[in-house]
DNA sequence: CGATCGCTGCGTATGCGATACGCTAATTAG
DNA sequence: CTAATTAGCGTATCGCATACGCAGCGATCG
């Protein structure tokens, strides 16, 4: 997944006037690929499996997408082609909070997108639309555009980094399960006391905690620099 | 890369007293794989290419690592088997700041690790050692353990999310290059003014800015809850 | 109204990557 | 020296992405 052209993301496909009409479409292919990734994982998205789901031949897909790498980019951007997951709010802080939770929900629903989003990739129109819209909301409630951009980026960075560990199901408990071994508790003395169940309970709302800290930081910056 | 056993990460390999001595070793294999990933990208790490680099047969590798997925996990954890990239500091804030910059440098040097780190995976001994050490430093300067853990996680989340966009080389400029098209500036009116060169200069220190906001947020939390 | 063109659907072939199996080689314990 | 034990690795298999070329279908043109 290099930093190639991938102008396909931005290309407008105007329907050709001649020739046999298409049974497949880029939209159908991408939608089905997303469905597979959601239910079976990104690794199960193969051109073969995808073609079977669509009732078509494998090579037919290549009439509509250049290759698998590009397909994955299209899948990712298609997530952001939908409506903005952000209710109206009266303050920049509430806007960013809702944005953070909205983005978290998106990535929780589509865990495969975390890996894609973290890889080096070009920006597609869907994502650009969302960023544009969020910045519009923030400036509408009085935030300067430059600050709005870095604020959105900061929140996004936190959310993207924070969502992944939540997916294990059991919060941090699973990650630290090696601490069940006494030898390991001796080897990592600072981690050992944190493996208790009450610490685990504190972890429960870790996402909300971290997000509020980020928002606190932005608020502090606004107050001091004003 | 499921959430399998992968106990190989924690297994102690004691040298067998009998049999033919090993020419290869897990360490050499993992180190060479990291070298390939650093210079040619993670996608170029194939068992075949790796074996050629090591001057061995492909199947020989399987005597030392169970499979490629596990190899990637070992590669990732090997990054954290080295010395902690964290100088001593007198305050929790300076400790976390240095930690943030240290982690950023690590992922900048090994970009492939961002994708691995963001995927669902078990924690290895190297990573556990680092987290343990950082928490030790933070508690040493007076931070409560529970808060230290969530603080480290918050900083890590931000760093992991923030490093990726920096790797394009030209900061945000590359990501937003579609704004060169006037039609796109019209389509994304809130993004358009941010594509100017001066906004881009402001982006230059985005990482430092965002990190300070996160630290501000933690500081605010500590002051208000004390 | 039929020939032709432009496009889509897709079977086949190719090549690469991961890896199971089993043979061979190198040591050392007895 | 012989048996036990472990490393190195050639070969075969299987899944997957994808290049190539042919065949079918509608619309346009003579």
PDB file of N, CA and C (backbone and C1' of nucleotides) in Angstrom, chain A residues 17-19, chain C residues 3-5, chain D residues 26-28:
ATOM      1  N   UNK A  17     -21.784   5.812 -22.963  1.00  0.00           N
ATOM      2  CA  UNK A  17     -23.017   5.802 -23.731  1.00  0.00           C
ATOM      3  C   UNK A  17     -23.131   4.550 -24.591  1.00  0.00           C
ATOM      4  N   UNK A  18     -21.983   3.958 -24.884  1.00  0.00           N
ATOM      5  CA  UNK A  18     -22.023   2.789 -25.750  1.00  0.00           C
ATOM      6  C   UNK A  18     -21.735   1.512 -24.964  1.00  0.00           C
ATOM      7  N   UNK A  19     -21.931   0.422 -25.675  1.00  0.00           N
ATOM      8  CA  UNK A  19     -21.497  -0.850 -25.129  1.00  0.00           C
ATOM      9  C   UNK A  19     -22.464  -1.492 -24.163  1.00  0.00           C
TER      10      UNK A  19
ATOM     11  P    DA C   3     -25.091  -8.815 -41.449  1.00  0.00           P
ATOM     12  O5'  DA C   3     -23.858  -7.809 -41.335  1.00  0.00           O
ATOM     13  C5'  DA C   3     -23.647  -6.844 -42.373  1.00  0.00           C
ATOM     14  C4'  DA C   3     -22.787  -5.703 -41.841  1.00  0.00           C
ATOM     15  C3'  DA C   3     -21.535  -6.159 -41.096  1.00  0.00           C
ATOM     16  O3'  DA C   3     -20.450  -5.309 -41.487  1.00  0.00           O
ATOM     17  C1'  DA C   3     -22.865  -4.790 -39.669  1.00  0.00           C
ATOM     18  P    DT C   4     -18.929  -5.621 -40.975  1.00  0.00           P
ATOM     19  O5'  DT C   4     -18.773  -4.581 -39.793  1.00  0.00           O
ATOM     20  C5'  DT C   4     -19.304  -3.256 -39.954  1.00  0.00           C
ATOM     21  C4'  DT C   4     -19.148  -2.488 -38.654  1.00  0.00           C
ATOM     22  C3'  DT C   4     -17.927  -2.873 -37.807  1.00  0.00           C
ATOM     23  O3'  DT C   4     -17.308  -1.679 -37.387  1.00  0.00           O
ATOM     24  C1'  DT C   4     -19.867  -2.933 -36.494  1.00  0.00           C
ATOM     25  P    DC C   5     -15.776  -1.762 -36.825  1.00  0.00           P
ATOM     26  O5'  DC C   5     -15.926  -0.815 -35.547  1.00  0.00           O
ATOM     27  C5'  DC C   5     -16.934   0.213 -35.554  1.00  0.00           C
ATOM     28  C4'  DC C   5     -17.323   0.538 -34.117  1.00  0.00           C
ATOM     29  C3'  DC C   5     -16.173   0.393 -33.110  1.00  0.00           C
ATOM     30  O3'  DC C   5     -16.187   1.519 -32.271  1.00  0.00           O
ATOM     31  C1'  DC C   5     -18.044  -0.877 -32.412  1.00  0.00           C
TER      32       DC C   5
ATOM     33  P    DG D  26     -28.672  -7.399 -23.618  1.00  0.00           P
ATOM     34  O5'  DG D  26     -28.849  -5.911 -24.100  1.00  0.00           O
ATOM     35  C5'  DG D  26     -27.987  -5.477 -25.103  1.00  0.00           C
ATOM     36  C4'  DG D  26     -27.639  -4.018 -24.858  1.00  0.00           C
ATOM     37  C3'  DG D  26     -28.594  -3.096 -25.597  1.00  0.00           C
ATOM     38  O3'  DG D  26     -28.548  -1.799 -25.051  1.00  0.00           O
ATOM     39  C1'  DG D  26     -26.501  -3.311 -26.732  1.00  0.00           C
ATOM     40  P    DA D  27     -29.528  -0.687 -25.741  1.00  0.00           P
ATOM     41  O5'  DA D  27     -28.495   0.204 -26.574  1.00  0.00           O
ATOM     42  C5'  DA D  27     -27.434   0.856 -25.888  1.00  0.00           C
ATOM     43  C4'  DA D  27     -26.543   1.589 -26.876  1.00  0.00           C
ATOM     44  C3'  DA D  27     -27.269   2.582 -27.782  1.00  0.00           C
ATOM     45  O3'  DA D  27     -26.449   3.712 -27.972  1.00  0.00           O
ATOM     46  C1'  DA D  27     -26.201   0.938 -29.099  1.00  0.00           C
ATOM     47  P    DT D  28     -27.032   4.966 -28.748  1.00  0.00           P
ATOM     48  O5'  DT D  28     -26.207   4.918 -30.122  1.00  0.00           O
ATOM     49  C5'  DT D  28     -24.785   4.903 -30.085  1.00  0.00           C
ATOM     50  C4'  DT D  28     -24.237   4.645 -31.466  1.00  0.00           C
ATOM     51  C3'  DT D  28     -24.766   5.550 -32.559  1.00  0.00           C
ATOM     52  O3'  DT D  28     -23.673   6.078 -33.301  1.00  0.00           O
ATOM     53  C1'  DT D  28     -24.933   3.307 -33.214  1.00  0.00           C
TER      54       DT D  28
END
